[in-house]
Coordinates of C-alpha atoms and ligand atoms in Angstrom, one line a residue:
X1 CA -40.2 -32.9 -4.0
X2 CA -42.1 -35.4 -6.1
X3 CA -43.4 -34.6 -9.6
X4 CA -47.0 -34.7 -8.3
X5 CA -46.2 -32.3 -5.4
X6 CA -44.4 -30.0 -7.8
X7 CA -47.3 -30.0 -10.2
X8 CA -49.8 -29.3 -7.4
X9 CA -48.1 -26.0 -6.6
X10 CA -47.0 -25.0 -10.0
X11 CA -50.2 -23.8 -11.6
X12 CA -49.6 -20.1 -11.0
X13 CA -49.5 -19.4 -14.7
X14 CA -52.3 -21.8 -15.2
X15 CA -51.2 -23.1 -18.6
X16 CA -50.4 -26.8 -18.1
X17 CA -49.4 -29.3 -15.5
X18 CA -45.7 -28.6 -15.5
X19 CA -43.1 -31.3 -14.9
X20 CA -40.3 -30.8 -12.4
X21 CA -37.8 -30.0 -15.1
X22 CA -39.9 -27.1 -16.2
X23 CA -40.2 -25.6 -12.7
X24 CA -37.9 -23.5 -10.5
X25 CA -38.4 -22.9 -6.8
X26 CA -37.8 -20.0 -4.4
X27 CA -34.4 -21.4 -3.2
X28 CA -33.0 -21.4 -6.8
X29 CA -34.5 -18.1 -7.7
X30 CA -32.9 -16.3 -4.7
X31 CA -29.6 -17.7 -5.7
X32 CA -30.0 -16.8 -9.4
X33 CA -31.1 -13.3 -8.4
X34 CA -28.0 -12.7 -6.3
X35 CA -25.7 -14.2 -8.9
X36 CA -27.3 -12.1 -11.7
X37 CA -26.3 -9.0 -9.6
X38 CA -22.7 -10.2 -9.2
X39 CA -23.1 -11.3 -5.6
X40 CA -21.2 -14.5 -5.2
X41 CA -20.5 -14.7 -1.5
X42 CA -22.9 -15.3 1.4
X43 CA -21.9 -15.0 5.1
X44 CA -24.2 -16.7 7.5
X45 CA -25.3 -19.5 9.9
X46 CA -27.5 -22.3 8.6
X47 CA -30.7 -23.6 10.2
X48 CA -34.5 -23.7 9.6
X49 CA -35.6 -22.5 7.1
X50 CA -32.5 -21.5 5.2
X51 CA -30.2 -24.6 5.4
X52 CA -31.0 -25.7 1.9
X53 CA -30.6 -22.2 0.6
X54 CA -27.0 -22.2 1.9
X55 CA -26.3 -25.7 0.7
X56 CA -27.8 -25.0 -2.8
X57 CA -26.0 -21.7 -3.1
X58 CA -22.7 -23.5 -2.5
X59 CA -23.8 -26.1 -5.0
X60 CA -24.5 -23.4 -7.6
X61 CA -21.0 -22.0 -7.2
X62 CA -21.4 -19.3 -4.6
X63 CA -18.9 -19.0 -1.8
X64 CA -20.9 -19.7 1.4
X65 CA -18.9 -18.8 4.6
X66 CA -20.5 -20.4 7.6
X67 CA -19.9 -18.8 11.0
X68 CA -20.4 -19.8 14.6
X69 CA -22.6 -16.7 15.4
X70 CA -24.7 -14.5 13.2
X71 CA -23.4 -11.2 14.5
X72 CA -20.0 -12.0 13.1
X73 CA -21.4 -13.2 9.8
X74 CA -23.2 -9.9 9.7
X75 CA -20.1 -7.9 10.4
X76 CA -18.3 -9.9 7.7
X77 CA -21.1 -9.0 5.2
X78 CA -21.0 -5.3 6.3
X79 CA -17.3 -4.9 5.8
X80 CA -17.4 -6.9 2.5
X81 CA -19.9 -4.2 1.5
X82 CA -17.4 -1.5 2.5
X83 CA -14.5 -3.1 0.7
X84 CA -16.4 -3.8 -2.6
X85 CA -18.9 -0.9 -2.7
X86 CA -21.6 -3.5 -3.3
X87 CA -23.8 -5.1 -0.7
X88 CA -22.4 -7.9 1.4
X89 CA -25.0 -10.5 2.2
X90 CA -25.7 -12.2 5.5
X91 CA -28.0 -15.1 5.8
X92 CA -29.7 -16.1 9.1
X93 CA -32.5 -18.3 10.5
X94 CA -35.6 -16.7 12.0
X95 CA -36.1 -14.9 15.4
X96 CA -32.9 -15.5 17.4
X97 CA -30.6 -15.8 14.4
X98 CA -32.2 -12.7 12.9
X99 CA -31.7 -10.8 16.1
X100 CA -28.1 -11.9 16.3
X101 CA -27.6 -10.5 12.8
X102 CA -29.5 -7.4 13.5
X103 CA -26.7 -5.8 15.6
X104 CA -24.4 -6.0 12.6
X105 CA -27.1 -4.6 10.3
X106 CA -27.7 -1.7 12.6
X107 CA -23.9 -1.1 12.8
X108 CA -23.6 -1.3 9.1
X109 CA -26.3 1.3 8.7
X110 CA -24.7 3.6 11.3
X111 CA -21.4 3.3 9.4
X112 CA -22.9 3.7 5.9
X113 CA -21.8 0.2 4.8
X114 CA -24.0 -1.5 2.2
X115 CA -25.3 -4.8 3.5
X116 CA -28.3 -7.0 3.1
X117 CA -29.5 -9.2 6.0
X118 CA -31.6 -12.0 4.6
X119 CA -33.4 -13.9 7.3
X120 CA -35.8 -16.8 6.9
X121 CA -39.0 -16.3 8.9
X122 CA -41.8 -18.3 10.2
X123 CA -45.3 -18.8 8.8
X124 CA -47.0 -15.4 8.4
X125 CA -50.5 -16.5 9.3
X126 CA -49.2 -18.0 12.6
X127 CA -46.9 -15.1 13.3
X128 CA -49.6 -12.5 12.6
X129 CA -52.1 -14.2 14.8
X130 CA -49.4 -14.7 17.5
X131 CA -50.2 -18.4 17.7
X132 CA -46.8 -19.5 18.8
X133 CA -44.9 -20.8 15.8
X134 CA -41.3 -22.2 15.9
X135 CA -39.1 -19.1 16.2
X136 CA -42.1 -16.8 15.9
X137 CA -41.3 -13.1 15.4
X138 CA -42.5 -10.1 13.4
X139 CA -39.0 -9.6 12.1
X140 CA -39.9 -7.0 9.4
X141 CA -41.4 -4.7 12.0
X142 CA -38.4 -5.1 14.3
X143 CA -35.8 -4.5 11.6
X144 CA -37.4 -1.4 10.1
X145 CA -36.3 1.3 12.6
X146 CA -32.7 -0.2 12.7
X147 CA -31.8 -0.1 9.0
X148 CA -32.1 1.9 5.9
X149 CA -34.9 -0.1 4.3
X150 CA -36.8 -3.4 5.0
X151 CA -38.7 -5.6 2.6
X152 CA -40.6 -8.9 2.6
X153 CA -41.2 -11.2 -0.3
X154 CA -44.3 -13.4 -0.1
X155 CA -44.5 -14.7 -3.7
X156 CA -41.9 -16.5 -5.7
X157 CA -42.4 -14.3 -8.7
X158 CA -41.5 -11.3 -6.6
X159 CA -38.0 -12.6 -5.6
X160 CA -36.2 -10.9 -8.4
X161 CA -37.8 -7.5 -7.7
X162 CA -37.3 -7.9 -3.9
X163 CA -33.6 -8.6 -4.3
X164 CA -33.3 -5.7 -6.8
X165 CA -34.9 -3.3 -4.3
X166 CA -32.7 -4.5 -1.5
X167 CA -29.5 -4.0 -3.6
X168 CA -30.5 -0.6 -4.8
X169 CA -31.6 0.5 -1.3
X170 CA -28.3 -0.7 0.2
X171 CA -25.8 1.1 -2.2
X172 CA -27.6 4.1 -3.7
X173 CA -27.3 7.5 -2.0
X174 CA -25.9 7.1 1.5
X175 CA -25.1 3.3 1.7
X176 CA -26.6 1.3 4.6
X177 CA -28.1 -1.9 5.8
X178 CA -31.2 -3.5 4.3
X179 CA -33.3 -6.2 5.7
X180 CA -35.0 -8.8 3.4
X181 CA -37.5 -11.1 5.0
X182 CA -38.0 -14.4 3.3
X183 CA -40.6 -16.6 4.9
X184 CA -39.9 -20.4 4.9
X185 CA -42.8 -21.1 2.6
X186 CA -41.4 -18.9 -0.1
X187 CA -38.5 -21.1 -0.7
X188 CA -40.6 -24.1 -1.7
X189 CA -43.0 -22.2 -3.9
X190 CA -42.5 -23.1 -7.6
X191 CA -43.0 -21.3 -10.8
X192 CA -42.5 -22.0 -14.5
X193 CA -38.8 -21.9 -15.1
X194 CA -38.9 -19.5 -18.1
X195 CA -41.2 -17.2 -16.2
X196 CA -39.0 -17.4 -13.2
X197 CA -36.0 -16.4 -15.3
X198 CA -37.9 -13.4 -16.7
X199 CA -38.8 -12.3 -13.2
X200 CA -35.2 -11.7 -12.3
X201 CA -33.9 -8.1 -12.3
X202 CA -30.3 -7.1 -13.0
X203 CA -30.0 -3.7 -11.3
X204 CA -28.8 -1.1 -13.7
X205 CA -26.5 1.6 -12.2
X206 CA -27.2 0.7 -8.6
X207 CA -25.4 3.7 -7.1
X208 CA -25.9 6.5 -9.7
X209 CA -23.6 9.5 -9.8
X210 CA -25.0 12.5 -8.1
X211 CA -23.4 15.7 -9.5
X212 CA -23.2 18.7 -7.3
X213 CA -24.9 21.9 -8.3
X214 CA -22.6 24.4 -10.1
X215 CA -23.5 27.3 -7.7
X216 CA -22.7 25.1 -4.7
X217 CA -19.3 24.4 -6.2
X218 CA -18.6 28.1 -6.8
X219 CA -19.7 28.9 -3.2
X220 CA -17.4 26.3 -1.9
X221 CA -14.4 27.5 -4.0
X222 CA -15.0 31.1 -3.0
X223 CA -14.9 30.1 0.7
X224 CA -11.9 27.9 0.3
X225 CA -10.0 30.7 -1.5
X226 CA -10.5 33.1 1.5
X227 CA -8.9 30.6 3.9
X228 CA -5.8 31.7 5.8
X229 CA -5.6 28.3 7.6
X230 CA -7.4 25.8 5.5
X231 CA -7.8 22.1 6.6
X232 CA -9.2 19.1 4.8
X233 CA -10.7 16.2 6.8
X234 CA -11.1 12.8 5.1
X235 CA -13.6 10.4 6.4
X236 CA -14.4 6.8 5.6
X237 CA -16.9 8.0 3.1
X238 CA -14.0 9.3 1.1
X239 CA -12.3 5.9 1.3
X240 CA -15.6 4.2 0.4
X241 CA -16.0 6.4 -2.7
X242 CA -13.0 4.8 -4.4
X243 CA -11.7 8.0 -6.1
X244 CA -8.3 7.8 -4.4
X245 CA -6.5 9.6 -7.3
X246 CA -9.0 12.5 -7.5
X247 CA -8.7 13.1 -3.7
X248 CA -4.9 12.9 -3.8
X249 CA -4.8 15.4 -6.7
X250 CA -7.1 17.8 -4.8
X251 CA -5.0 17.7 -1.7
X252 CA -1.7 18.0 -3.5
X253 CA -2.7 20.7 -6.0
X254 CA -4.2 22.9 -3.3
X255 CA -1.4 22.2 -0.8
X256 CA -3.9 22.1 2.0
X257 CA -3.0 20.1 5.1
X258 CA -5.4 17.2 5.8
X259 CA -6.5 14.9 8.7
X260 CA -7.7 11.4 7.9
X261 CA -10.3 9.9 10.2
X262 CA -9.5 6.5 11.5
X263 CA -10.7 4.4 8.5
X264 CA -9.5 7.0 6.0
X265 CA -5.9 6.4 7.1
X266 CA -3.9 5.3 4.1
X267 CA -6.1 6.9 1.6
X268 CA -3.0 9.0 1.2
X269 CA 0.0 7.3 2.8
X270 CA 0.2 8.4 6.5
X271 CA 3.8 9.6 6.0
X272 CA 2.5 12.1 3.4
X273 CA 4.1 15.6 4.1
X274 CA 0.6 17.2 4.1
X275 CA -0.8 14.9 6.7
X276 CA -1.5 16.9 9.9
X277 CA -2.3 13.8 12.0
X278 CA 0.5 14.3 14.4
X279 CA -0.8 17.9 15.0
X280 CA -4.5 17.1 15.3
X281 CA -5.1 18.9 18.5
X282 CA -3.4 22.0 17.0
X283 CA -5.1 22.1 13.6
X284 CA -8.7 21.7 14.7
X285 CA -8.9 24.8 16.9
X286 CA -6.6 26.8 14.6
X287 CA -8.1 26.1 11.2
X288 CA -10.4 28.8 9.7
X289 CA -12.0 27.0 6.8
X290 CA -12.5 23.2 7.0
X291 CA -13.4 21.0 4.0
X292 CA -15.0 17.8 5.1
X293 CA -15.0 15.0 2.6
X294 CA -17.1 12.0 3.6
X295 CA -16.8 12.7 7.3
X296 CA -19.6 13.5 9.7
X297 CA -19.3 16.1 12.4
X298 CA -20.4 13.6 15.0
X299 CA -18.8 12.7 18.4
X300 CA -15.6 11.5 16.6
X301 CA -15.1 15.2 15.6
X302 CA -16.4 16.6 18.8
X303 CA -19.5 17.8 16.9
X304 CA -17.6 20.5 15.2
X305 CA -17.6 22.8 18.2
X306 CA -16.4 23.1 21.8
X307 CA -12.9 23.2 23.2
X308 CA -11.5 20.7 20.6
X309 CA -12.4 23.4 18.0
X310 CA -11.3 26.4 20.1
X311 CA -14.7 27.2 21.5
X312 CA -14.8 28.6 24.9
X313 CA -17.1 26.0 26.4
X314 CA -18.5 22.5 25.4
X315 CA -21.2 23.9 23.1
X316 CA -19.5 27.0 21.8
X317 CA -18.6 27.3 18.2
X318 CA -14.9 27.7 17.5
X319 CA -15.4 30.1 14.6
X320 CA -14.6 27.8 11.7
X321 CA -16.3 28.0 8.4
X322 CA -17.3 24.6 6.9
X323 CA -17.5 23.2 3.5
X324 CA -19.0 19.7 3.5
X325 CA -19.1 17.1 0.8
X326 CA -21.7 14.4 1.5
X327 CA -24.3 12.5 -0.5
X328 CA -26.9 12.9 2.2
X329 CA -28.3 16.5 2.2
X330 CA -29.6 16.0 5.7
X331 CA -26.1 15.7 7.0
X332 CA -25.7 19.5 6.5
X333 CA -26.1 21.6 9.6
X334 CA -26.4 18.5 11.8
X335 CA -24.2 20.0 14.5
X336 CA -22.9 23.4 13.3
X337 CA -23.8 25.6 10.4
X338 CA -22.3 24.4 7.1
X339 CA -21.5 27.5 5.1
X340 CA -20.9 25.7 1.8
X341 CA -22.8 22.4 1.5
X342 CA -21.8 20.3 -1.4
X343 CA -24.3 17.6 -1.9
X344 CA -23.4 14.9 -4.3
X345 CA -21.2 11.8 -4.7
X346 CA -17.6 12.5 -3.5
X347 CA -16.0 11.7 -6.9
X348 CA -18.2 14.1 -8.8
X349 CA -17.8 16.8 -6.1
X350 CA -14.0 16.5 -5.9
X351 CA -13.8 16.5 -9.7
X352 CA -16.1 19.6 -9.7
X353 CA -13.8 21.4 -7.2
X354 CA -10.7 20.4 -9.1
X355 CA -11.9 22.2 -12.2
X356 CA -11.3 25.5 -10.3
X357 CA -7.8 24.7 -9.2
X358 CA -5.0 25.8 -11.4
X359 CA -1.5 27.1 -11.0
X360 CA -2.8 30.4 -9.7
X361 CA -4.5 28.7 -6.8
X362 CA -3.5 30.6 -3.6
X363 CA -1.5 28.1 -1.5
X364 CA -1.9 28.0 2.3
X365 CA 0.3 30.6 4.0
X366 CA 3.8 29.4 4.9
X367 CA 3.2 30.5 8.5
X368 CA 0.3 28.0 8.8
X369 CA 2.3 25.2 7.2
X370 CA 5.3 25.9 9.3
X371 CA 3.3 26.0 12.6
X372 CA 1.8 22.6 11.7
X373 CA 5.2 21.2 10.8
X374 CA 6.7 22.5 14.1
X375 CA 3.9 20.8 16.0
X376 CA 4.3 17.6 14.1
X377 CA 8.0 17.5 14.8
X378 CA 7.5 18.1 18.5
X379 CA 4.8 15.4 18.8
X380 CA 6.7 12.9 16.7
X381 CA 9.8 13.4 18.8
X382 CA 7.7 12.6 21.9
X383 CA 6.2 9.6 20.3
X384 CA 9.6 8.4 19.1
X385 CA 10.8 8.5 22.7
X386 CA 7.8 6.5 24.0
X387 CA 8.4 4.0 21.3
X388 CA 12.1 3.6 22.0
X389 CA 11.4 2.3 25.6
X390 CA 11.6 -1.4 26.2
X391 CA 9.8 -2.1 29.5
X392 CA 9.1 -5.5 30.8
X393 CA 6.3 -6.5 30.7
X394 CA 5.7 -4.9 27.3
X395 CA 3.8 -1.6 27.0
X396 CA 1.3 -0.8 24.3
X397 CA 4.0 1.3 22.7
X398 CA 6.7 -1.4 22.7
X399 CA 4.3 -4.0 21.2
X400 CA 2.8 -1.7 18.7
X401 CA 6.2 -0.6 17.5
X402 CA 6.5 -4.1 16.1
X403 CA 3.1 -3.9 14.4
X404 CA 4.0 -0.6 12.9
X405 CA 7.2 -2.1 11.4
X406 CA 5.3 -5.1 10.1
X407 CA 2.7 -3.0 8.4
X408 CA 5.4 -0.8 6.9
X409 CA 7.0 -3.9 5.4
X410 CA 3.6 -5.3 4.3
X411 CA 1.6 -2.3 3.3
X412 CA -1.0 -4.4 1.4
X413 CA -2.0 -6.2 4.6
X414 CA -5.3 -5.3 6.1
X415 CA -5.3 -4.1 9.7
X416 CA -8.4 -4.9 11.8
X417 CA -8.4 -3.1 15.1
X418 CA -10.6 -3.0 18.2
X419 CA -10.4 -2.4 21.9
X420 CA -10.0 0.8 23.9
X421 CA -6.3 1.5 24.5
X422 CA -5.5 -1.2 21.9
X423 CA -7.5 0.9 19.4
X424 CA -6.3 4.4 20.3
X425 CA -2.6 3.5 20.4
X426 CA -2.7 1.4 17.2
X427 CA -4.5 4.3 15.4
X428 CA -1.8 6.8 16.4
X429 CA 1.3 4.5 16.2
X430 CA 0.6 2.3 13.1
X431 CA 0.9 4.1 9.8
X432 CA -1.2 3.0 6.9
X433 CA 0.0 3.3 3.3
X434 CA -2.8 2.2 1.1
X435 CA -6.6 3.0 1.0
X436 CA -9.2 0.8 2.7
X437 CA -6.6 -1.2 4.7
X438 CA -7.7 -0.1 8.1
X439 CA -11.0 -1.6 9.4
X440 CA -12.1 -0.7 12.9
X441 CA -14.8 -0.1 15.5
X442 CA -16.2 2.8 13.4
X443 CA -19.0 5.2 14.3
X444 CA -20.4 3.3 17.3
X445 CA -17.0 2.3 18.8
X446 CA -18.4 -1.2 18.9
X447 CA -16.6 -4.2 20.2
X448 CA -17.1 -7.5 18.5
X449 CA -16.3 -6.6 14.8
X450 CA -12.8 -8.2 15.0
X451 CA -13.1 -11.7 13.7
X452 CA -16.0 -11.1 11.4
X453 CA -14.1 -8.2 9.7
X454 CA -11.0 -10.4 9.5
X455 CA -12.8 -13.3 7.8
X456 CA -14.4 -11.0 5.2
X457 CA -11.2 -9.0 4.6
X458 CA -9.3 -12.2 3.9
X459 CA -12.1 -13.7 1.8
X460 CA -12.7 -10.6 -0.3
X461 CA -9.2 -9.5 -0.9
X462 CA -7.0 -12.6 -0.5
X463 CA -4.5 -10.4 1.4
X464 CA -2.9 -11.0 4.8
X465 CA -5.0 -9.8 7.7
X466 CA -3.5 -8.6 10.9
X467 CA -6.1 -8.1 13.7
X468 CA -4.9 -6.1 16.7
X469 CA -7.3 -6.8 19.5
X470 CA -7.7 -5.8 23.1
X471 CA -8.2 -9.0 25.2
X472 CA -11.7 -7.9 26.0
X473 CA -12.5 -6.9 22.4
X474 CA -11.2 -10.3 21.2
X475 CA -13.6 -12.2 23.5
X476 CA -16.7 -10.8 21.7
X477 CA -16.0 -12.7 18.5
X478 CA -13.2 -15.1 19.6
X479 CA -15.0 -18.3 18.7
X480 CA -14.7 -17.3 15.0
X481 CA -11.1 -18.4 15.0
X482 CA -12.6 -21.8 14.3
X483 CA -14.1 -20.2 11.2
X484 CA -10.7 -18.7 10.3
X485 CA -9.0 -22.1 10.7
X486 CA -11.8 -23.9 8.8
X487 CA -11.4 -21.7 5.7
X488 CA -7.5 -21.6 6.1
X489 CA -7.5 -17.8 6.1
X490 CA -4.3 -15.8 6.4
X491 CA -5.3 -14.0 9.5
X492 CA -2.9 -13.2 12.3
X493 CA -4.6 -12.1 15.5
X494 CA -2.5 -10.2 18.0
X495 CA -4.2 -10.1 21.4
X496 CA -2.8 -7.3 23.5
X497 CA -3.4 -9.0 26.8
X498 CA -3.5 -6.8 29.9
X499 CA -5.9 -9.1 31.8
X500 CA -9.0 -7.1 31.5
X501 CA -11.2 -4.4 30.1
X502 CA -9.0 -1.4 29.7
X503 CA -6.5 -2.8 32.3
X504 CA -6.3 -5.6 34.7
X505 CA -5.6 -4.0 38.0
X506 CA -9.1 -2.9 39.3
X507 CA -10.2 -4.2 42.7
X508 CA -13.6 -5.1 44.1
X509 CA -14.7 -2.1 46.2
X510 CA -16.6 -4.3 48.6
X511 CA -13.6 -6.4 49.4
X512 CA -15.5 -9.5 48.4
X513 CA -14.2 -12.5 46.6
X514 CA -15.4 -11.7 43.1
X515 CA -12.9 -9.8 41.0
X516 CA -13.7 -6.3 39.8
X517 CA -16.1 -6.1 36.8
X518 CA -13.3 -5.0 34.5
X519 CA -10.9 -7.8 35.4
X520 CA -10.4 -11.2 33.6
X521 CA -8.6 -14.4 34.5
X522 CA -4.9 -13.5 34.8
X523 CA -2.4 -14.8 32.2
X524 CA -5.1 -16.3 30.1
X525 CA -3.6 -18.5 27.3
X526 CA -5.6 -17.3 24.3
X527 CA -3.1 -18.8 21.9
X528 CA -4.3 -22.3 22.9
X529 CA -7.7 -21.5 21.4
X530 CA -6.1 -21.2 18.0
X531 CA -4.1 -24.3 18.5
X532 CA -7.3 -26.2 19.4
X533 CA -8.5 -25.7 15.8
X534 CA -5.2 -26.4 14.1
X535 CA -3.8 -22.9 13.8
X536 CA -0.5 -21.6 15.2
X537 CA -0.4 -20.1 18.7
X538 CA 2.3 -18.0 20.2
X539 CA 2.8 -16.7 23.7
X540 CA 5.1 -13.7 23.6
X541 CA 6.5 -11.4 26.3
X542 CA 9.0 -9.3 24.3
X543 CA 9.0 -7.2 21.1
X544 CA 11.5 -9.5 19.6
X545 CA 9.3 -12.6 20.1
X546 CA 6.3 -10.6 18.8
X547 CA 8.2 -9.7 15.7
X548 CA 9.3 -13.3 15.1
X549 CA 5.8 -14.6 15.5
X550 CA 4.3 -12.0 13.2
X551 CA 6.9 -12.7 10.5
X552 CA 6.2 -16.4 10.8
X553 CA 2.5 -15.8 10.5
X554 CA 2.9 -13.7 7.4
X555 CA 5.4 -16.1 5.8
X556 CA 3.3 -19.2 6.5
X557 CA -0.1 -17.5 5.8
X558 CA -1.5 -19.8 8.6
X559 CA -4.2 -18.8 10.9
X560 CA -2.2 -17.5 13.9
X561 CA -3.0 -16.1 17.3
X562 CA -0.3 -14.3 19.2
X563 CA -1.0 -13.7 22.9
X564 CA 1.1 -10.6 23.5
X565 CA 1.5 -10.0 27.2
X566 CA 1.2 -6.3 28.2
X567 CA 1.7 -4.7 31.6
X568 CA -1.7 -5.1 33.3
X569 CA -1.3 -1.6 34.6
X570 CA -0.8 -0.2 31.1
X571 CA -3.8 1.6 29.6
X572 CA -6.4 4.0 31.0
X573 CA -10.1 3.5 31.6
X574 CA -12.0 4.2 28.3
X575 CA -8.8 4.9 26.5
X576 CA -8.9 8.4 24.9
X577 CA -12.6 8.9 25.4
X578 CA -12.6 9.0 29.2
X579 CA -14.4 12.3 28.9
X580 CA -17.5 10.4 27.8
X581 CA -17.4 8.1 30.8
X582 CA -19.4 9.3 33.8
X583 CA -17.7 8.6 37.0
X584 CA -19.2 8.8 40.5
X585 CA -18.1 11.9 42.5
X586 CA -20.0 10.7 45.6
X587 CA -18.3 7.9 47.4
X588 CA -20.3 4.9 48.7
X589 CA -21.5 5.6 52.2
Ligands
ADP601 P1 -15.8 9.0 9.6 O1 -16.3 8.1 10.7 O2 -14.6 8.4 8.9 O3 -15.7 10.4 10.0 P2 -18.5 8.9 8.7 O4 -19.0 7.5 8.6 O5 -18.9 9.7 9.9 O6 -16.9 8.9 8.5 O7 -19.0 9.7 7.4 C1 -19.1 9.1 6.2 C2 -20.0 10.0 5.3 O8 -19.7 9.8 4.0 C3 -21.5 9.8 5.5 O9 -22.1 11.0 6.0 C4 -22.0 9.3 4.2 O10 -23.2 9.9 3.8 C5 -20.9 9.9 3.2 N1 -20.7 9.1 2.0 C6 -20.5 7.8 1.9 N2 -20.3 7.4 0.6 C7 -20.3 8.6 -0.1 C8 -20.2 8.9 -1.5 N3 -19.9 8.0 -2.4 N4 -20.3 10.2 -1.8 C9 -20.6 11.2 -0.9 N5 -20.8 10.9 0.4 C10 -20.6 9.6 0.8
TZD602 N1 -19.9 -3.7 24.4 C1 -19.9 -3.3 23.1 C2 -20.7 -4.1 22.1 N2 -19.1 -2.3 22.7 C3 -18.4 -1.6 23.5 N3 -17.7 -0.5 23.1 C4 -18.4 -1.9 24.9 C5 -19.2 -3.0 25.3 C6 -17.6 -1.1 26.0 N4 -16.2 -1.3 25.7 C7 -15.5 -0.3 25.1 O1 -15.9 0.8 24.7 S1 -13.8 -0.7 24.9 C8 -14.1 -2.2 25.7 C9 -15.4 -2.4 26.1 C10 -15.9 -3.6 26.7 C11 -12.9 -3.2 25.8 C12 -11.7 -2.5 26.2 O2 -10.7 -3.5 26.7 P1 -9.8 -4.2 25.7 O3 -8.8 -3.1 25.3 O4 -9.1 -5.3 26.5 O5 -10.4 -4.7 24.5 P2 -7.7 -2.3 26.2 O6 -6.5 -2.2 25.2 O7 -7.3 -3.2 27.3 O8 -8.2 -1.0 26.5

């Protein structure tokens, strides 16, 4: 911009004709506002009108990770938010780029991950009169119902406050996704530098503690004390809360068995003696008092009722009494009655409960603990037998035995996991030993998070990432292996390849030439995709080869894709949630 141009748009404070040195524009203020709030990484895809924002951000020392598709940049931002407990930022262009990022924003909101989607947008006057601008869309209106909050900044002096609002909305209370609409014109608006600096806001205490009420704590403790068969369920909210020691202390000092939800695995090591994972289907219907910590009674917990919980039919209550810790008061009574709601942040609530627990705390009955142990022993024995088999081609079990051993030897590695059978078997076979190391399809059971999560996990933590992917799941974000190679990330992708969605054996019911809708190209060579971008590719057909390749990947830290060939008849349709999959009872006539 020339001095004359700069001066012509700089008279907002009206004092004098400012020179370019005395001015700052929207581009730079957005960057400064983010940096001031300790946000130093942007995930995104460049283009009009945010190309210069990405370029300048990099120039100003931010890490700008450029993706091939906005959905994966969005997923990266979302999981960065989860891993850091501060908002991850995704940057997109207008209309289509915004829509591509929106799926990730909605998924972040559903999963309670703090994230900000910043999208450039077209000229307001033209959009609002629907006059057909380049990439015209009323993005703010579209984003609103799909995220926790949505804001637009029209004036350069509001950038600081706009970003502050976005940050606070994303991380305070129940975390979630926030949309921030920045029209193209905003970036080139200029303002006096000193004034611009003063307009920035450093958010103070963005996620304030929320202490539970004393009466609510006493109610919860009274109920917990009466339990004959108590159970604690840890959800990803508990992992997100980063009070690992407090949760461990509560569990160990009460002696109560616990179940981790998928992403809470490793909050306590999965081989902890009080883990009831291997006896899940026994403890849910048997427990009499259940303490939920950062876990919702949604479909993943069969809504807290029905046969899973010992109810006589799908909607019948099993008779459990519930204590629920959650920061969102509206979560209480969402599916069944919550007898002792504990509304507050998990750390404060757990600390509050701990104050009542001393040496006189009544430990769970030996009969309850022994029944759980017996069940665990029986199920673990069955699992050990399945894992000991060595079929050819490989089964999910024989391949995942290798992943289990690799994670055991590398407990700091982050495991990303998606698919159907590939997800369910990995969750039950592969133990986690440290908190926030397992990242998966979450509350929606969404495919396509794999490579976005992997990129962010590697960038944010610097640790080795192992992504265990069904071959269908991998396809949703597969092109991002170029991103993984471009940034030289230590990501090892293991594609459990059984030639299709769920399995590769389905047939076209019409007898026509097209393969069935769930079937892919047979024996696809996914490893060559990784080689195409300079990474290491392996084609493996035995557990020994898989182990060798994984060890090599971890040792070299190179981007690696291992195409692990699984029996195409292995796996069941919809994995472990076949009950949610309607199937036709009437045959085609
Ligand atoms: P999972 O899928 O593991 O069962 P959910 O995503 O269903 O877990 O539940 C997480 C819950 O944790 C949400 O209801 C959310 O409001 C809550 N939560 C997240 N962070 C906190 C926190 N710091 N304090 C209290 N509750 C939290
Ligand atoms: N689209 C999106 C965005 N999310 C989804 N969950 C699905 C489609 C449906 N779906 C599943 O629920 S799992 C799955 C799909 C397409 C893939 C299963 O096949 P896979 O894994 O190869 O990834 P397995 O191990 O062969 O079961």
